[in-house]
Amino acid sequence: MATNNEDQFKKVVAHAKEYGFIFPSSEIYDGLAAVYDYGQLGTELKNNIKQYWWRAMVQYHENIVGIDSAIFMHPRIWKASGHVDAFNDPLIDNRDSKKRYRADVLIEEHIAKIEDKIEKECEKARKRFGEAFDRQQFVSTNARVLEHQKQIDEIKERYGRCMNDNDLTGLKQLILDLGIVCPISGTRNWTDVRQFNLMFATRMGSVIDDSDTLYLRPETAQGIFVNFLNVQKSGRMKVPFGIAQIGKAFRNEIVARQFIFRMREFEQMEMQFFVRPGTELEWFKYWKEERLKWHLSLGLPADSFRYHDHEKLAHYANAATDIEFRFPFGFKELEGVHSRTDFDLSRHSEFSGKKLQYYDAELGEAYTPYVIETSIGVDRTFLAIFSHALKEEQLEDGSTRTVLNLPPMLAPYKAAVLPLVKKDGLPEKARSIVDMLKYDYMVQYDEKDAIGRRYRRQDAIGTPFCITVDNDTLQDDTVTVRLRDTMQQERVATANLQQFLSDHLRPKVQ
Ligand code: ATP
């Protein structure tokens, strides 16, 4: 839709603000870094995304139930989970620009640049060889590509070793050896690398001893693990089963930019699926595929997604993948699918002294279930959908229109009801249609300006259907329904409007 990705991203941010989707937080006080507020339309879209996920996970699976645990939790939970000791990012400052960076991100961005070079070589070759181009063969034989790949492998090997051994001096040395410069100052005047814990700390009145620090949860998952027994027993759940949750999470991100991609207060949709030990890798594969299907069901193109399987696994995981999406600033993580073994339940058993086990009647034995986790950010999903939907279209008459091609079932307003003119009883008829539809759908009434401008306004906020009331409506009780994406119009009987909307808005998730 725009000349380049940076332009496109700017348009996304500007459009989100102009039409009431997303505002910078505390804007009249000059904002608060990496915190955003959802406006009147953003809230509708966000709620619809959450509901779509909830339905796909909880309503469509009879063995998954949902909970809503508190944000405040006992401080020992974060000891048990490992967050107090290990939820760190390695940070590094540039002395000249005074800007702070994540050392790991600097290195990963450097690797991505070399990967881009490989892509460019492939692109060139594809143009040269046309139909006959065989990518696999090309990347395994072309000298320049092999040289780039060798560089990448060497960096990854060193980087992986430093991260595993918590070798901060090694990380700094790697940054120096790769000649990475600060994008602002252009210099290599780096400080040492330090670890920085991402949890926000606070204190709770008199309930907990003064010396105890409380944390704002950095993920919702732990609220699920500590309720494992409560849910399993009260719901008489049988393994395999899942517990889902949507809620706020907080991380004191070092480098928080890219709009709602990386925020300090954000929302997650997580599901922990408890399985028999030994079956976890089958379930991992299942959920990995299932989650990608969910993304595709939103109408996002398949080539905007890719899996990034983790080579370097966290000590408690035996498989992990990221589902990455092509954001306007490149492929980045949208969702994580992790096989977390029995780490979390075992640690909470150890730290709480309560046995978190399951008696499997079929096997006649008790065990600590293994866990597959699916974890997705609401805000990143919002950004993926919104940025993909925003388009500027060239029309046949030479004009352009801005249209937000949202999946209809996620659109803030499902329909706008528009009297063609503000007289002759048309507004009254239009209002009666609003009254008929409003109990089932978010609908908007609009009578201001010429009809063409009203259509454009609805296009820009993603309303899939405009229902126009004209003089014929008063004669034959039919209306014109204009479809956002094709701009085609059809005549529908008022009495059939409800059915028309429900047919077009039914979710496609199986
Ligand atoms: P990243 O590597 O991008 O920091 P992560 O690996 O730390 O992400 P997870 O801990 O796996 O992320 O969290 C699960 C999901 O929560 C992510 O896939 C993402 O969608 C979302 N998420 C994590 N951190 C943030 C954040 N700061 N702002 C918005 N969403 C986030």
CSV table of N, CA and C in Angstrom, one decimal, residues 193-340:
chain,number,residue,atom,x,y,z
A,193,VAL,N,28.4,-5.5,28.9
A,193,VAL,CA,27.0,-6.1,28.9
A,193,VAL,C,26.6,-6.4,30.3
A,194,ARG,N,25.4,-6.0,30.7
A,194,ARG,CA,24.9,-6.3,32.0
A,194,ARG,C,23.6,-7.1,31.9
A,195,GLN,N,23.2,-7.8,33.0
A,195,GLN,CA,21.9,-8.5,33.0
A,195,GLN,C,20.9,-7.6,33.6
A,196,PHE,N,19.7,-7.6,33.1
A,196,PHE,CA,18.7,-6.7,33.6
A,196,PHE,C,17.4,-7.5,33.7
A,197,ASN,N,16.8,-7.6,35.0
A,197,ASN,CA,15.6,-8.4,35.2
A,197,ASN,C,14.4,-7.6,34.7
A,198,LEU,N,13.5,-8.3,34.0
A,198,LEU,CA,12.4,-7.6,33.3
A,198,LEU,C,11.2,-7.5,34.1
A,199,MET,N,11.2,-8.0,35.3
A,199,MET,CA,9.9,-8.0,36.1
A,199,MET,C,9.8,-6.6,36.8
A,200,PHE,N,8.5,-6.1,36.8
A,200,PHE,CA,8.2,-4.9,37.6
A,200,PHE,C,8.0,-5.3,39.1
A,201,ALA,N,8.6,-4.7,40.0
A,201,ALA,CA,8.4,-5.0,41.4
A,201,ALA,C,7.5,-4.0,42.1
A,202,THR,N,6.7,-4.5,43.1
A,202,THR,CA,5.9,-3.6,43.9
A,202,THR,C,5.7,-4.2,45.2
A,203,ARG,N,5.0,-3.5,46.1
A,203,ARG,CA,4.8,-4.1,47.4
A,203,ARG,C,3.3,-4.1,47.7
A,204,MET,N,2.9,-5.1,48.6
A,204,MET,CA,1.5,-5.2,48.9
A,204,MET,C,1.2,-4.9,50.3
A,205,GLY,N,0.5,-3.8,50.6
A,205,GLY,CA,0.1,-3.4,52.0
A,205,GLY,C,0.6,-4.2,53.1
A,206,SER,N,-0.2,-4.7,54.0
A,206,SER,CA,0.2,-5.3,55.2
A,206,SER,C,0.1,-6.8,55.1
A,207,VAL,N,-0.4,-7.3,54.0
A,207,VAL,CA,-0.7,-8.7,53.9
A,207,VAL,C,0.6,-9.6,53.9
A,208,ILE,N,1.6,-9.1,53.2
A,208,ILE,CA,2.8,-9.8,53.1
A,208,ILE,C,3.9,-9.0,53.9
A,209,ASP,N,4.7,-9.7,54.5
A,209,ASP,CA,5.8,-9.1,55.3
A,209,ASP,C,6.5,-8.1,54.5
A,210,ASP,N,6.9,-7.0,55.1
A,210,ASP,CA,7.5,-5.9,54.4
A,210,ASP,C,8.7,-6.2,53.5
A,211,SER,N,9.4,-7.3,53.9
A,211,SER,CA,10.6,-7.6,53.1
A,211,SER,C,10.2,-8.3,51.8
A,212,ASP,N,9.0,-8.7,51.7
A,212,ASP,CA,8.6,-9.4,50.5
A,212,ASP,C,8.3,-8.5,49.3
A,213,THR,N,8.9,-8.8,48.2
A,213,THR,CA,8.6,-8.0,47.0
A,213,THR,C,7.5,-8.8,46.2
A,214,LEU,N,6.6,-8.0,45.7
A,214,LEU,CA,5.6,-8.6,44.8
A,214,LEU,C,5.9,-8.2,43.4
A,215,TYR,N,5.6,-9.1,42.4
A,215,TYR,CA,5.9,-8.8,41.0
A,215,TYR,C,4.6,-8.7,40.2
A,216,LEU,N,4.6,-7.8,39.3
A,216,LEU,CA,3.5,-7.8,38.3
A,216,LEU,C,3.8,-9.0,37.4
A,217,ARG,N,2.9,-9.9,37.1
A,217,ARG,CA,3.2,-11.1,36.4
A,217,ARG,C,3.8,-10.7,35.0
A,218,PRO,N,4.9,-11.4,34.6
A,218,PRO,CA,5.4,-11.2,33.3
A,218,PRO,C,4.9,-12.1,32.2
A,219,GLU,N,4.0,-13.0,32.7
A,219,GLU,CA,3.3,-13.9,31.8
A,219,GLU,C,2.1,-14.5,32.5
A,220,THR,N,1.1,-14.9,31.8
A,220,THR,CA,-0.1,-15.4,32.5
A,220,THR,C,0.0,-16.9,32.9
A,221,ALA,N,0.9,-17.6,32.3
A,221,ALA,CA,1.0,-19.0,32.4
A,221,ALA,C,1.1,-19.5,33.8
A,222,GLN,N,1.8,-18.8,34.7
A,222,GLN,CA,2.0,-19.3,36.0
A,222,GLN,C,0.7,-19.4,36.8
A,223,GLY,N,-0.2,-18.5,36.5
A,223,GLY,CA,-1.6,-18.5,37.1
A,223,GLY,C,-2.3,-19.8,36.7
A,224,ILE,N,-2.0,-20.4,35.6
A,224,ILE,CA,-2.6,-21.6,35.2
A,224,ILE,C,-1.9,-22.8,35.9
A,225,PHE,N,-0.6,-22.8,36.0
A,225,PHE,CA,0.1,-23.9,36.7
A,225,PHE,C,-0.3,-24.0,38.2
A,226,VAL,N,-0.4,-22.9,38.8
A,226,VAL,CA,-0.7,-23.0,40.3
A,226,VAL,C,-2.2,-23.3,40.5
A,227,ASN,N,-3.0,-23.2,39.5
A,227,ASN,CA,-4.4,-23.7,39.6
A,227,ASN,C,-4.6,-25.1,39.0
A,228,PHE,N,-3.6,-25.7,38.6
A,228,PHE,CA,-3.7,-27.0,37.9
A,228,PHE,C,-4.6,-28.0,38.7
A,229,LEU,N,-4.3,-28.1,40.0
A,229,LEU,CA,-5.1,-29.1,40.8
A,229,LEU,C,-6.6,-28.7,41.0
A,230,ASN,N,-6.7,-27.3,41.2
A,230,ASN,CA,-8.1,-26.8,41.4
A,230,ASN,C,-8.9,-27.1,40.2
A,231,VAL,N,-8.4,-26.8,39.0
A,231,VAL,CA,-9.2,-27.0,37.8
A,231,VAL,C,-9.4,-28.5,37.5
A,232,GLN,N,-8.3,-29.2,37.7
A,232,GLN,CA,-8.4,-30.7,37.3
A,232,GLN,C,-9.5,-31.3,38.2
A,233,LYS,N,-9.4,-31.0,39.5
A,233,LYS,CA,-10.4,-31.7,40.4
A,233,LYS,C,-11.8,-31.2,40.3
A,234,SER,N,-11.9,-29.8,40.3
A,234,SER,CA,-13.3,-29.3,40.3
A,234,SER,C,-14.0,-29.5,38.9
A,235,GLY,N,-13.2,-29.6,37.8
A,235,GLY,CA,-13.8,-29.8,36.5
A,235,GLY,C,-13.7,-31.3,36.1
A,236,ARG,N,-13.2,-32.2,37.0
A,236,ARG,CA,-13.0,-33.6,36.7
A,236,ARG,C,-12.4,-33.8,35.4
A,237,MET,N,-11.3,-33.1,35.1
A,237,MET,CA,-10.6,-33.1,33.8
A,237,MET,C,-9.7,-34.3,33.7
A,238,LYS,N,-9.7,-34.9,32.5
A,238,LYS,CA,-8.9,-36.1,32.3
A,238,LYS,C,-7.8,-35.7,31.3
A,239,VAL,N,-6.6,-36.1,31.6
A,239,VAL,CA,-5.4,-35.9,30.7
A,239,VAL,C,-5.7,-36.7,29.4
A,240,PRO,N,-5.5,-36.1,28.2
A,240,PRO,CA,-5.0,-34.7,28.0
A,240,PRO,C,-6.1,-33.7,28.1
A,241,PHE,N,-5.7,-32.6,28.8
A,241,PHE,CA,-6.7,-31.4,28.8
A,241,PHE,C,-5.9,-30.1,28.9
A,242,GLY,N,-6.6,-29.0,28.6
A,242,GLY,CA,-5.9,-27.7,28.6
A,242,GLY,C,-6.6,-26.7,29.4
A,243,ILE,N,-5.8,-25.7,29.9
A,243,ILE,CA,-6.4,-24.6,30.6
A,243,ILE,C,-5.9,-23.3,29.9
A,244,ALA,N,-6.9,-22.5,29.5
A,244,ALA,CA,-6.6,-21.3,28.7
A,244,ALA,C,-6.8,-20.1,29.6
A,245,GLN,N,-6.2,-19.0,29.2
A,245,GLN,CA,-6.3,-17.8,30.0
A,245,GLN,C,-5.9,-16.6,29.1
A,246,ILE,N,-6.7,-15.5,29.2
A,246,ILE,CA,-6.3,-14.2,28.6
A,246,ILE,C,-6.1,-13.2,29.7
A,247,GLY,N,-5.0,-12.5,29.6
A,247,GLY,CA,-4.8,-11.4,30.6
A,247,GLY,C,-3.6,-10.6,30.4
A,248,LYS,N,-3.5,-9.6,31.3
A,248,LYS,CA,-2.4,-8.6,31.2
A,248,LYS,C,-1.1,-9.2,31.7
A,249,ALA,N,0.0,-8.8,31.1
A,249,ALA,CA,1.3,-9.2,31.5
A,249,ALA,C,2.2,-7.9,31.4
A,250,PHE,N,3.2,-7.9,32.2
A,250,PHE,CA,4.1,-6.7,32.3
A,250,PHE,C,5.5,-7.1,32.2
A,251,ARG,N,6.3,-6.4,31.4
A,251,ARG,CA,7.7,-6.6,31.3
A,251,ARG,C,8.4,-5.2,31.1
A,252,ASN,N,9.4,-5.1,31.9
A,252,ASN,CA,10.2,-3.8,31.8
A,252,ASN,C,11.2,-3.9,30.7
A,253,GLU,N,10.6,-3.9,29.4
A,253,GLU,CA,11.5,-4.1,28.3
A,253,GLU,C,12.5,-3.0,28.2
A,254,ILE,N,13.7,-3.4,27.8
A,254,ILE,CA,14.8,-2.5,27.7
A,254,ILE,C,14.6,-1.6,26.5
A,255,VAL,N,14.4,-2.3,25.4
A,255,VAL,CA,14.2,-1.5,24.2
A,255,VAL,C,12.8,-1.7,23.7
A,256,ALA,N,11.9,-0.7,24.0
A,256,ALA,CA,10.5,-0.8,23.7
A,256,ALA,C,10.2,0.1,22.6
A,257,ARG,N,10.2,-0.4,21.3
A,257,ARG,CA,9.7,0.5,20.2
A,257,ARG,C,8.9,-0.4,19.3
A,258,GLN,N,8.7,0.1,18.1
A,258,GLN,CA,7.8,-0.6,17.2
A,258,GLN,C,6.4,-0.7,17.7
A,259,PHE,N,5.9,0.4,18.2
A,259,PHE,CA,4.5,0.6,18.5
A,259,PHE,C,4.0,-0.5,19.4
A,260,ILE,N,2.9,-1.2,19.1
A,260,ILE,CA,2.4,-2.1,20.1
A,260,ILE,C,3.0,-3.5,19.9
A,261,PHE,N,4.1,-3.6,19.2
A,261,PHE,CA,4.8,-4.9,19.0
A,261,PHE,C,5.5,-5.2,20.4
A,262,ARG,N,6.1,-4.3,20.9
A,262,ARG,CA,6.9,-4.5,22.2
A,262,ARG,C,6.4,-3.5,23.2
A,263,MET,N,5.6,-3.9,24.1
A,263,MET,CA,5.1,-2.9,25.1
A,263,MET,C,5.5,-3.3,26.5
A,264,ARG,N,5.4,-2.4,27.4
A,264,ARG,CA,5.7,-2.7,28.8
A,264,ARG,C,4.5,-3.3,29.6
A,265,GLU,N,3.3,-3.0,29.1
A,265,GLU,CA,2.1,-3.6,29.6
A,265,GLU,C,1.4,-4.1,28.4
A,266,PHE,N,1.1,-5.4,28.4
A,266,PHE,CA,0.5,-6.0,27.2
A,266,PHE,C,-0.4,-7.1,27.6
A,267,GLU,N,-1.0,-7.8,26.6
A,267,GLU,CA,-2.0,-8.8,27.0
A,267,GLU,C,-1.6,-10.1,26.3
A,268,GLN,N,-1.8,-11.2,26.9
A,268,GLN,CA,-1.4,-12.5,26.4
A,268,GLN,C,-2.6,-13.4,26.3
A,269,MET,N,-2.6,-14.4,25.4
A,269,MET,CA,-3.6,-15.4,25.3
A,269,MET,C,-2.8,-16.7,25.4
A,270,GLU,N,-2.9,-17.4,26.5
A,270,GLU,CA,-2.1,-18.6,26.7
A,270,GLU,C,-2.9,-19.8,27.0
A,271,MET,N,-2.4,-21.0,26.6
A,271,MET,CA,-3.0,-22.2,26.9
A,271,MET,C,-2.0,-23.2,27.2
A,272,GLN,N,-2.2,-23.9,28.4
A,272,GLN,CA,-1.3,-25.0,28.8
A,272,GLN,C,-2.0,-26.3,28.6
A,273,PHE,N,-1.4,-27.2,27.9
A,273,PHE,CA,-2.1,-28.4,27.6
A,273,PHE,C,-1.3,-29.6,28.3
A,274,PHE,N,-2.0,-30.3,29.2
A,274,PHE,CA,-1.4,-31.2,30.1
A,274,PHE,C,-1.5,-32.6,29.4
A,275,VAL,N,-0.4,-33.3,29.3
A,275,VAL,CA,-0.4,-34.6,28.6
A,275,VAL,C,0.4,-35.7,29.3
A,276,ARG,N,0.2,-36.9,28.9
A,276,ARG,CA,1.0,-38.0,29.5
A,276,ARG,C,2.4,-37.9,29.1
A,277,PRO,N,3.3,-38.1,30.0
A,277,PRO,CA,4.8,-38.0,29.7
A,277,PRO,C,5.0,-39.0,28.6
A,278,GLY,N,5.9,-38.6,27.6
A,278,GLY,CA,6.2,-39.5,26.5
A,278,GLY,C,5.3,-39.2,25.2
A,279,THR,N,4.2,-38.5,25.5
A,279,THR,CA,3.3,-38.1,24.3
A,279,THR,C,3.5,-36.7,23.9
A,280,GLU,N,4.4,-36.0,24.6
A,280,GLU,CA,4.4,-34.5,24.5
A,280,GLU,C,4.9,-34.1,23.1
A,281,LEU,N,5.7,-34.8,22.4
A,281,LEU,CA,6.2,-34.3,21.1
A,281,LEU,C,5.2,-34.5,20.0
A,282,GLU,N,4.3,-35.5,20.2
A,282,GLU,CA,3.1,-35.6,19.3
A,282,GLU,C,2.2,-34.4,19.4
A,283,TRP,N,2.0,-34.1,20.7
A,283,TRP,CA,1.1,-33.0,21.0
A,283,TRP,C,1.7,-31.6,20.6
A,284,PHE,N,3.0,-31.6,20.7
A,284,PHE,CA,3.7,-30.3,20.3
A,284,PHE,C,3.4,-30.1,18.8
A,285,LYS,N,3.6,-31.2,18.0
A,285,LYS,CA,3.4,-31.1,16.6
A,285,LYS,C,1.9,-30.7,16.3
A,286,TYR,N,1.0,-31.3,17.0
A,286,TYR,CA,-0.4,-31.0,16.8
A,286,TYR,C,-0.7,-29.6,17.0
A,287,TRP,N,-0.2,-29.0,18.2
A,287,TRP,CA,-0.5,-27.6,18.5
A,287,TRP,C,0.2,-26.6,17.6
A,288,LYS,N,1.4,-27.0,17.1
A,288,LYS,CA,2.1,-26.2,16.2
A,288,LYS,C,1.3,-26.0,14.9
A,289,GLU,N,0.8,-27.1,14.4
A,289,GLU,CA,0.0,-27.0,13.2
A,289,GLU,C,-1.4,-26.3,13.4
A,290,GLU,N,-2.0,-26.7,14.6
A,290,GLU,CA,-3.3,-26.2,14.9
A,290,GLU,C,-3.3,-24.6,15.0
A,291,ARG,N,-2.2,-24.1,15.6
A,291,ARG,CA,-2.2,-22.7,15.9
A,291,ARG,C,-1.9,-22.0,14.5
A,292,LEU,N,-1.1,-22.5,13.7
A,292,LEU,CA,-0.9,-21.9,12.4
A,292,LEU,C,-2.2,-21.8,11.6
A,293,LYS,N,-3.0,-22.9,11.7
A,293,LYS,CA,-4.3,-22.9,11.0
A,293,LYS,C,-5.2,-21.8,11.5
A,294,TRP,N,-5.1,-21.5,12.8
A,294,TRP,CA,-6.0,-20.5,13.4
A,294,TRP,C,-5.6,-19.1,12.7
A,295,HIS,N,-4.3,-18.9,12.6
A,295,HIS,CA,-3.9,-17.6,12.0
A,295,HIS,C,-4.4,-17.5,10.5
A,296,LEU,N,-4.3,-18.7,9.8
A,296,LEU,CA,-4.7,-18.6,8.4
A,296,LEU,C,-6.2,-18.5,8.3
A,297,SER,N,-6.9,-18.9,9.3
A,297,SER,CA,-8.4,-18.8,9.2
A,297,SER,C,-8.8,-17.3,9.3
A,298,LEU,N,-7.9,-16.5,9.7
A,298,LEU,CA,-8.2,-15.0,9.7
A,298,LEU,C,-8.0,-14.4,8.4
A,299,GLY,N,-7.6,-15.2,7.4
A,299,GLY,CA,-7.5,-14.7,6.0
A,299,GLY,C,-6.1,-14.1,5.8
A,300,LEU,N,-5.2,-14.2,6.7
A,300,LEU,CA,-3.9,-13.7,6.5
A,300,LEU,C,-3.1,-14.6,5.5
A,301,PRO,N,-2.3,-14.1,4.6
A,301,PRO,CA,-1.7,-15.0,3.6
A,301,PRO,C,-0.7,-15.9,4.2
A,302,ALA,N,-0.7,-17.2,3.6
A,302,ALA,CA,0.2,-18.2,4.2
A,302,ALA,C,1.7,-17.7,4.1
A,303,ASP,N,2.1,-17.0,3.0
A,303,ASP,CA,3.5,-16.6,2.9
A,303,ASP,C,3.9,-15.5,3.9
A,304,SER,N,2.9,-15.0,4.7
A,304,SER,CA,3.3,-14.0,5.8
A,304,SER,C,3.7,-14.7,7.1
A,305,PHE,N,3.6,-16.0,7.1
A,305,PHE,CA,4.0,-16.8,8.3
A,305,PHE,C,5.2,-17.7,8.0
A,306,ARG,N,5.9,-17.9,9.1
A,306,ARG,CA,6.9,-19.0,9.0
A,306,ARG,C,7.2,-19.5,10.4
A,307,TYR,N,7.6,-20.7,10.5
A,307,TYR,CA,8.0,-21.3,11.8
A,307,TYR,C,9.5,-21.0,12.0
A,308,HIS,N,9.8,-20.6,13.2
A,308,HIS,CA,11.2,-20.5,13.6
A,308,HIS,C,11.5,-21.5,14.7
A,309,ASP,N,12.0,-22.7,14.4
A,309,ASP,CA,12.2,-23.7,15.4
A,309,ASP,C,13.4,-23.3,16.2
A,310,HIS,N,13.4,-23.5,17.5
A,310,HIS,CA,14.5,-23.1,18.3
A,310,HIS,C,15.6,-24.2,18.3
A,311,GLU,N,16.8,-23.7,18.0
A,311,GLU,CA,17.9,-24.7,18.1
A,311,GLU,C,18.4,-24.8,19.5
A,312,LYS,N,18.4,-23.6,20.1
A,312,LYS,CA,18.9,-23.5,21.5
A,312,LYS,C,17.7,-23.5,22.4
A,313,LEU,N,17.5,-24.6,23.2
A,313,LEU,CA,16.3,-24.7,24.0
A,313,LEU,C,16.5,-24.2,25.4
A,314,ALA,N,15.5,-23.6,26.0
A,314,ALA,CA,15.6,-23.3,27.4
A,314,ALA,C,15.8,-24.6,28.2
A,315,HIS,N,16.4,-24.6,29.4
A,315,HIS,CA,16.7,-25.9,30.0
A,315,HIS,C,15.5,-26.8,30.3
A,316,TYR,N,14.3,-26.2,30.4
A,316,TYR,CA,13.1,-27.0,30.8
A,316,TYR,C,12.4,-27.5,29.5
A,317,ALA,N,12.8,-27.0,28.3
A,317,ALA,CA,12.0,-27.3,27.1
A,317,ALA,C,12.6,-28.5,26.3
A,318,ASN,N,11.8,-29.3,25.7
A,318,ASN,CA,12.4,-30.3,24.8
A,318,ASN,C,12.0,-30.1,23.3
A,319,ALA,N,11.2,-29.0,23.1
A,319,ALA,CA,11.0,-28.5,21.7
A,319,ALA,C,10.3,-27.2,21.8
A,320,ALA,N,10.6,-26.3,20.9
A,320,ALA,CA,10.0,-25.0,20.9
A,320,ALA,C,10.1,-24.4,19.5
A,321,THR,N,9.0,-23.6,19.2
A,321,THR,CA,9.0,-23.0,17.9
A,321,THR,C,8.3,-21.6,18.1
A,322,ASP,N,8.7,-20.7,17.2
A,322,ASP,CA,7.9,-19.4,17.2
A,322,ASP,C,7.2,-19.4,15.9
A,323,ILE,N,5.9,-18.9,15.9
A,323,ILE,CA,5.2,-18.7,14.7
A,323,ILE,C,5.5,-17.2,14.4
A,324,GLU,N,6.3,-16.9,13.3
A,324,GLU,CA,6.6,-15.6,13.0
A,324,GLU,C,5.7,-15.0,11.9
A,325,PHE,N,5.5,-13.7,12.0
A,325,PHE,CA,4.6,-13.0,11.0
A,325,PHE,C,5.4,-12.0,10.3
A,326,ARG,N,5.1,-11.7,9.1
A,326,ARG,CA,5.8,-10.6,8.3
A,326,ARG,C,5.2,-9.3,8.7
A,327,PHE,N,5.7,-8.7,9.8
A,327,PHE,CA,5.2,-7.3,10.1
A,327,PHE,C,5.8,-6.3,9.1
A,328,PRO,N,5.3,-5.1,9.2
A,328,PRO,CA,5.9,-4.1,8.3
A,328,PRO,C,7.4,-3.9,8.5
A,329,PHE,N,7.9,-4.3,9.6
A,329,PHE,CA,9.4,-4.2,9.9
A,329,PHE,C,10.1,-5.6,9.8
A,330,GLY,N,9.5,-6.5,9.1
A,330,GLY,CA,10.1,-7.8,8.9
A,330,GLY,C,9.5,-8.9,9.7
A,331,PHE,N,10.0,-10.2,9.5
A,331,PHE,CA,9.4,-11.3,10.2
A,331,PHE,C,9.8,-11.3,11.7
A,332,LYS,N,8.8,-11.4,12.5
A,332,LYS,CA,9.1,-11.3,14.0
A,332,LYS,C,8.1,-12.3,14.7
A,333,GLU,N,8.4,-12.7,15.9
A,333,GLU,CA,7.6,-13.6,16.6
A,333,GLU,C,6.2,-13.0,16.9
A,334,LEU,N,5.2,-13.9,16.7
A,334,LEU,CA,3.8,-13.5,17.0
A,334,LEU,C,3.3,-14.5,18.1
A,335,GLU,N,3.8,-15.7,18.0
A,335,GLU,CA,3.3,-16.7,19.0
A,335,GLU,C,4.4,-17.7,19.2
A,336,GLY,N,4.4,-18.2,20.5
A,336,GLY,CA,5.4,-19.3,20.8
A,336,GLY,C,4.6,-20.6,21.1
A,337,VAL,N,5.1,-21.7,20.6
A,337,VAL,CA,4.6,-23.0,21.0
A,337,VAL,C,5.7,-23.8,21.6
A,338,HIS,N,5.6,-24.2,22.9
A,338,HIS,CA,6.7,-24.7,23.6
A,338,HIS,C,6.3,-26.0,24.3
A,339,SER,N,7.2,-27.0,24.2
A,339,SER,CA,7.0,-28.2,25.0
A,339,SER,C,7.8,-28.1,26.3
A,340,ARG,N,7.1,-27.8,27.4
A,340,ARG,CA,7.8,-27.4,28.6
A,340,ARG,C,8.1,-28.5,29.6
